[in-house]
Structure formats: structure tokens, C-alpha cells
Short mmCIF file of C-alpha atoms in Angstrom, two decimals:
data_model
loop_
_atom_site.label_atom_id
_atom_site.label_comp_id
_atom_site.label_asym_id
_atom_site.label_seq_id
_atom_site.Cartn_x
_atom_site.Cartn_y
_atom_site.Cartn_z
CA MET A 734 -0.05 -0.05 0.00
CA ARG A 735 2.80 2.37 0.91
CA SER A 736 4.58 1.57 -2.43
CA ILE A 737 1.39 2.36 -4.31
CA MET A 738 1.05 5.76 -2.35
CA ALA A 739 4.65 6.57 -3.00
CA LYS A 740 4.46 5.93 -6.91
CA SER A 741 1.29 7.88 -6.99
CA CYS A 742 2.97 10.92 -5.16
CA LEU A 743 5.76 10.78 -7.63
CA ILE A 744 3.42 10.93 -10.67
CA ILE A 745 1.65 13.87 -9.06
CA ILE A 746 4.81 15.69 -8.48
CA SER A 747 5.84 15.08 -11.98
CA VAL A 748 2.59 16.47 -13.26
CA LEU A 749 2.91 19.58 -11.18
CA SER A 750 6.45 20.07 -12.47
CA VAL A 751 5.29 19.93 -16.26
CA LEU A 752 2.52 22.41 -15.34
CA ALA A 753 4.96 24.70 -13.59
CA CYS A 754 7.16 24.78 -16.67
CA SER A 755 4.34 25.45 -18.74
CA PHE A 756 3.34 28.48 -16.86
CA ASN A 757 6.94 29.93 -16.24
CA ALA A 758 8.93 30.67 -19.37
CA HIS A 759 12.57 31.70 -18.98
CA SER A 760 13.73 35.33 -19.00
CA SER A 761 16.22 36.87 -21.40
CA SER A 762 18.85 39.50 -20.90
CA ILE A 763 20.62 41.81 -23.47
CA GLY A 764 23.50 44.11 -23.15
CA ASP A 765 27.10 43.79 -22.33
CA PRO A 766 28.81 42.03 -19.38
CA LEU A 767 28.72 43.79 -16.02
CA LEU A 768 32.42 44.48 -15.63
CA ASN A 769 34.71 47.24 -14.16
CA ARG A 770 35.68 49.26 -17.10
CA THR A 771 38.06 52.24 -17.43
CA GLY A 772 35.87 55.04 -18.84
CA ASP A 773 33.41 57.43 -17.72
CA VAL A 774 31.44 59.96 -19.78
CA VAL A 775 32.36 63.50 -18.68
CA PHE A 776 29.32 65.30 -20.11
CA SER A 777 25.97 65.35 -18.27
CA GLY A 778 22.59 64.11 -19.20
CA GLY A 779 23.42 61.77 -22.29
CA VAL A 780 21.38 59.21 -23.75
CA PHE A 781 23.05 55.72 -24.46
CA ILE A 782 21.54 52.84 -26.65
CA TYR A 783 22.25 49.43 -27.18
CA THR A 784 22.24 48.31 -30.82
CA GLY A 785 21.26 44.70 -30.13
CA SER A 786 17.72 43.53 -29.73
CA PHE A 787 15.45 41.27 -27.45
CA ASN A 788 14.52 38.89 -30.28
CA MET A 789 11.34 38.13 -28.42
CA ASP A 790 8.11 39.57 -27.19
CA GLY A 791 7.59 40.04 -23.41
CA THR A 792 8.02 42.59 -20.70
CA ALA A 793 11.02 44.41 -19.43
CA THR A 794 11.57 43.37 -15.85
CA ALA A 795 15.09 44.49 -14.64
CA PHE A 796 17.86 46.92 -15.43
CA LYS A 797 21.38 46.16 -14.25
CA PHE A 798 24.60 48.16 -14.45
CA TYR A 799 28.13 48.27 -13.13
CA ASP A 800 29.57 51.42 -11.49
CA ASN A 801 32.43 51.53 -8.78
CA ASP A 802 33.77 54.95 -9.55
CA ASN A 803 33.14 57.88 -7.15
CA TYR A 804 33.08 60.11 -10.03
CA THR A 805 30.54 62.60 -8.57
CA PRO A 806 28.38 61.97 -5.61
CA ASN A 807 24.65 61.02 -5.56
CA ARG A 808 24.37 60.23 -9.32
CA THR A 809 21.31 58.78 -10.94
CA VAL A 810 20.64 56.83 -14.05
CA THR A 811 17.20 56.08 -15.80
CA PRO A 812 16.52 53.02 -17.94
CA LEU A 813 14.78 53.23 -21.26
CA LEU A 814 13.17 51.13 -23.95
CA PHE A 815 13.47 51.83 -27.59
CA GLU A 816 11.91 50.56 -30.77
CA LYS A 817 14.76 49.79 -33.00
CA VAL A 818 14.09 51.19 -36.44
CA SER A 819 17.42 50.33 -37.77
CA ASN A 820 21.03 49.95 -36.45
CA PHE A 821 21.14 53.68 -36.57
CA HIS A 822 17.53 54.85 -35.91
CA PHE A 823 15.71 54.38 -32.37
CA ILE A 824 12.45 55.66 -31.06
CA LEU A 825 11.79 55.99 -27.25
CA ARG A 826 8.99 53.81 -26.11
CA GLY A 827 9.23 53.38 -22.30
CA VAL A 828 10.89 54.97 -19.34
CA GLY A 829 11.69 53.16 -16.04
CA VAL A 830 12.32 54.55 -12.61
CA SER A 831 15.44 56.51 -12.08
CA ARG A 832 17.97 54.63 -9.97
CA PRO A 833 20.88 55.93 -7.75
CA THR A 834 24.38 54.49 -7.92
CA ALA A 835 26.01 53.47 -4.70
CA GLU A 836 29.48 53.01 -6.43
CA ILE A 837 29.46 49.34 -5.09
CA GLY A 838 29.91 47.49 -8.58
CA ILE A 839 26.99 45.65 -9.78
CA HIS A 840 23.52 47.30 -9.37
CA ASN A 841 20.38 45.21 -9.99
CA TYR A 842 17.00 47.06 -10.15
CA ASN A 843 13.61 46.31 -11.25
CA PHE A 844 12.74 48.38 -14.47
CA SER A 845 9.41 49.74 -12.80
CA LEU A 846 7.75 51.56 -15.71
CA ILE A 847 6.78 55.27 -15.07
CA ALA A 848 6.02 56.36 -18.73
CA GLY A 849 5.04 54.63 -21.89
CA SER A 850 5.07 50.90 -22.16
CA ASP A 851 7.21 48.15 -20.76
CA THR A 852 6.26 45.67 -23.47
CA VAL A 853 9.23 44.54 -25.75
CA HIS A 854 9.17 42.99 -29.16
CA SER A 855 11.91 41.39 -31.37
CA ASN A 856 12.64 44.81 -32.69
CA TYR A 857 13.12 46.40 -29.40
CA THR A 858 16.22 47.22 -27.51
CA PHE A 859 17.16 49.35 -24.25
CA GLY A 860 19.42 52.04 -23.23
CA PHE A 861 19.79 54.69 -20.32
CA THR A 862 20.25 58.34 -19.51
CA ASN A 863 22.42 59.95 -17.05
CA ARG A 864 19.38 61.94 -15.57
CA ASN A 865 16.88 61.78 -12.72
CA MET A 866 13.50 61.85 -14.38
CA SER A 867 9.80 62.11 -13.46
CA TYR A 868 6.60 61.86 -15.20
CA ASP A 869 3.27 63.74 -14.40
CA GLY A 870 0.95 61.62 -16.55
CA GLN A 871 1.34 63.87 -19.61
CA ALA A 872 4.94 64.80 -19.94
CA LEU A 873 8.48 63.69 -18.73
CA SER A 874 10.72 66.04 -16.89
CA THR A 875 14.33 66.05 -16.13
CA ILE A 876 15.14 66.81 -12.42
CA ASN A 877 18.88 66.67 -12.72
CA THR A 878 21.48 65.52 -15.06
CA TYR A 879 24.85 63.92 -14.18
CA GLN A 880 28.24 63.01 -15.62
CA GLY A 881 29.09 59.40 -16.33
CA VAL A 882 27.44 56.64 -14.23
CA VAL A 883 27.76 53.22 -16.03
CA ASP A 884 31.28 52.09 -16.61
CA LEU A 885 32.42 52.07 -20.22
CA ASN A 886 35.05 51.28 -22.84
CA PHE A 887 35.35 52.96 -26.09
CA GLY A 888 34.35 50.94 -29.34
CA GLY A 889 31.54 48.29 -29.16
CA SER A 890 27.67 47.97 -29.82
CA TRP A 891 26.35 51.15 -28.12
CA PHE A 892 25.71 54.69 -29.49
CA GLY A 893 25.44 57.84 -27.43
CA THR A 894 24.03 61.38 -28.05
CA VAL A 895 26.39 64.00 -29.37
CA PRO A 896 28.37 65.49 -26.42
CA TYR A 897 26.91 68.58 -24.63
CA GLN A 898 23.88 68.41 -26.91
CA SER A 899 20.90 69.98 -24.88
CA PHE A 900 17.51 68.36 -25.38
CA ASP A 901 14.22 67.37 -23.35
CA ILE A 902 13.57 63.59 -23.28
CA GLN A 903 9.97 62.72 -24.36
CA LEU A 904 8.10 59.52 -25.47
CA GLY A 905 8.21 59.02 -29.18
CA MET A 906 11.50 60.99 -29.45
CA GLU A 907 13.70 59.62 -32.13
CA PHE A 908 17.44 59.15 -31.93
CA MET A 909 19.58 58.94 -35.09
CA VAL A 910 23.10 58.37 -36.06
CA PHE A 911 23.92 60.64 -38.98
CA GLY A 912 20.78 62.60 -38.36
CA THR A 913 20.22 66.35 -37.78
CA THR A 914 19.17 67.39 -34.38
CA GLY A 915 15.89 69.41 -34.62
CA GLY A 916 12.22 68.95 -33.77
CA ASN A 917 11.58 65.51 -32.32
CA ILE A 918 14.93 64.20 -33.50
CA VAL A 919 18.23 64.01 -31.46
CA LYS A 920 21.54 63.19 -33.12
CA LEU A 921 23.58 60.25 -31.93
CA ASP A 922 27.37 60.47 -31.98
CA GLU A 923 29.20 58.22 -34.49
CA GLN A 924 31.44 57.03 -31.65
CA ALA A 925 30.70 53.54 -30.44
CA TYR A 926 30.92 52.37 -26.73
CA THR A 927 30.75 49.31 -24.78
CA TYR A 928 28.68 49.77 -21.46
CA SER A 929 28.32 47.58 -18.45
CA ALA A 930 24.70 47.56 -18.59
CA GLN A 931 21.74 44.94 -19.15
CA MET A 932 18.01 44.86 -19.53
CA GLU A 933 15.96 41.61 -18.71
CA ALA A 934 12.70 40.84 -20.22
CA GLU A 935 10.20 38.03 -19.24
CA PRO A 936 8.14 36.19 -22.02
CA PRO A 937 4.47 35.87 -21.59
CA ALA A 938 3.41 32.89 -19.51
CA THR A 939 2.37 29.92 -21.65
CA VAL A 940 -1.00 28.39 -20.45
CA PRO A 941 -1.63 24.71 -21.57
CA GLU A 942 -4.77 24.41 -23.62
CA PRO A 943 -7.69 22.54 -22.08
CA TYR A 944 -7.43 19.57 -24.32
CA SER A 945 -3.79 19.21 -23.37
CA ILE A 946 -4.50 19.10 -19.69
CA THR A 947 -7.33 16.57 -20.26
CA LEU A 948 -5.16 14.26 -21.97
CA LEU A 949 -2.41 14.45 -19.43
CA MET A 950 -4.87 13.71 -16.60
CA LEU A 951 -6.23 10.74 -18.58
CA GLY A 952 -2.80 9.33 -18.92
CA ILE A 953 -2.03 9.85 -15.22
CA ALA A 954 -5.34 8.02 -14.28
CA GLY A 955 -4.26 5.22 -16.47
CA MET A 956 -0.81 4.88 -15.09
CA VAL A 957 -2.24 5.07 -11.44
CA ARG A 958 -4.81 2.27 -12.26
CA LYS A 959 -1.93 0.13 -13.64
CA ILE A 960 0.13 0.54 -10.48
CA ARG A 961 -2.73 -0.47 -8.34
CA GLY A 962 -3.57 -3.34 -10.50
#
């Protein structure tokens, strides 16, 4: 009797594991490794954009970066989501909560949307700005700007705005390499960077279809009857 109960319990545990896997898909991260790097940006309020893409549909969940340089005190960085029109053209679609740096190395924060959308698609990427930002439900505001926060090396897969360029960040704003600043377009510098920053996204949960669950349960019932027989 105990043997039958033990086998039945094992079957139930296996079924629950299968269902759990069906409801919980794996997250995906993009960006560059979170390493100590030699550089820092010396101008304030820049926007920096990763040229890779998520290659999936889902929701942005986490923003991570590396900073261990006490360059200026009480600095803040704000995570951003972009639609990637091309490798040289990006549109701002989402803004997360501004996060402080403690100069402790790796910083791991929730994305925590404040404006726009935290939905990502296969043609989406991420970035950040060295600003403390707020949103009143209609427009974004820059509370303060800062010099370099996230560690960098020169050369790589990131673009940044032209140094000392002045602009207000708003949803739908376009950022372009080789572009001309004006209106809703901000010019990106041709200089490429490598930043110690990553964004994590979660795919939608996959819910098993009813008939799949029914077939699975019928199979379990048959196995239990066979064990008892």
C-alpha cells in the first residue's frame, strides 16, 4: 500500500512540474557584461542606446549596471526602452524609474515603468540616460543631469548622444546616427561604446490548452490504475 502511495505521489509531483514549466518561461537578458571598465562619460545628461535587440516578445523586468567609480556623488541613471527602426535609428517607447548608484559594482534594479510601455518586441532594445526623471501623466521632466554613471570602454555596440547636446526627453522622441538635431529628432554620435549594462525581459506565460491538460490527466489516471492493478 505504501509503495502504491509513493508511486502515486511521484506521478503527481511530475505532473505539477510539467504544469509549472508550462506557466513559467525563461527570462532573457541583452546588453554587455557587467564588468569594471576604465571609462566614464564627462558630459551630463547623455542618452546611450544598445544596438542589439531582445529577439522576443515580453515585458521588461530588470535593469542592471556596473559602477564603482566615485566620479560625482549622488548620481542617478534612468533605464529606457526603444523601438529599433534600424541599427542607426531608435524611437523612445518606455521609461523606467530613475535609480541611484552606490558605487558598489553591480547594481540590480527592477525596471518599474513610469511612462510609456514596458512591452518589448523582437525589434526593441534598451538604453539609459544619466538623468533623474519624473512623469506627471502627460510629460517627462528632467529633475537633474549627471556625468558618467555606468562604466564604459570605447568601441563596441552602443551609441550615445552628441556630447553637450541639449534636449528634453519625451516619449516618441527619435534618436538617429547621421541625423540632424531638430524638432523631435536627437542626433547620436558616431562614436561607439561598450557599456556595463543589461536589461532583462520576461516572455508571456504559456498556459496549457484545456485539451492538453485533459489528455495529461487521463494518462495519469491510467498509470495510477496500472500501478494499483
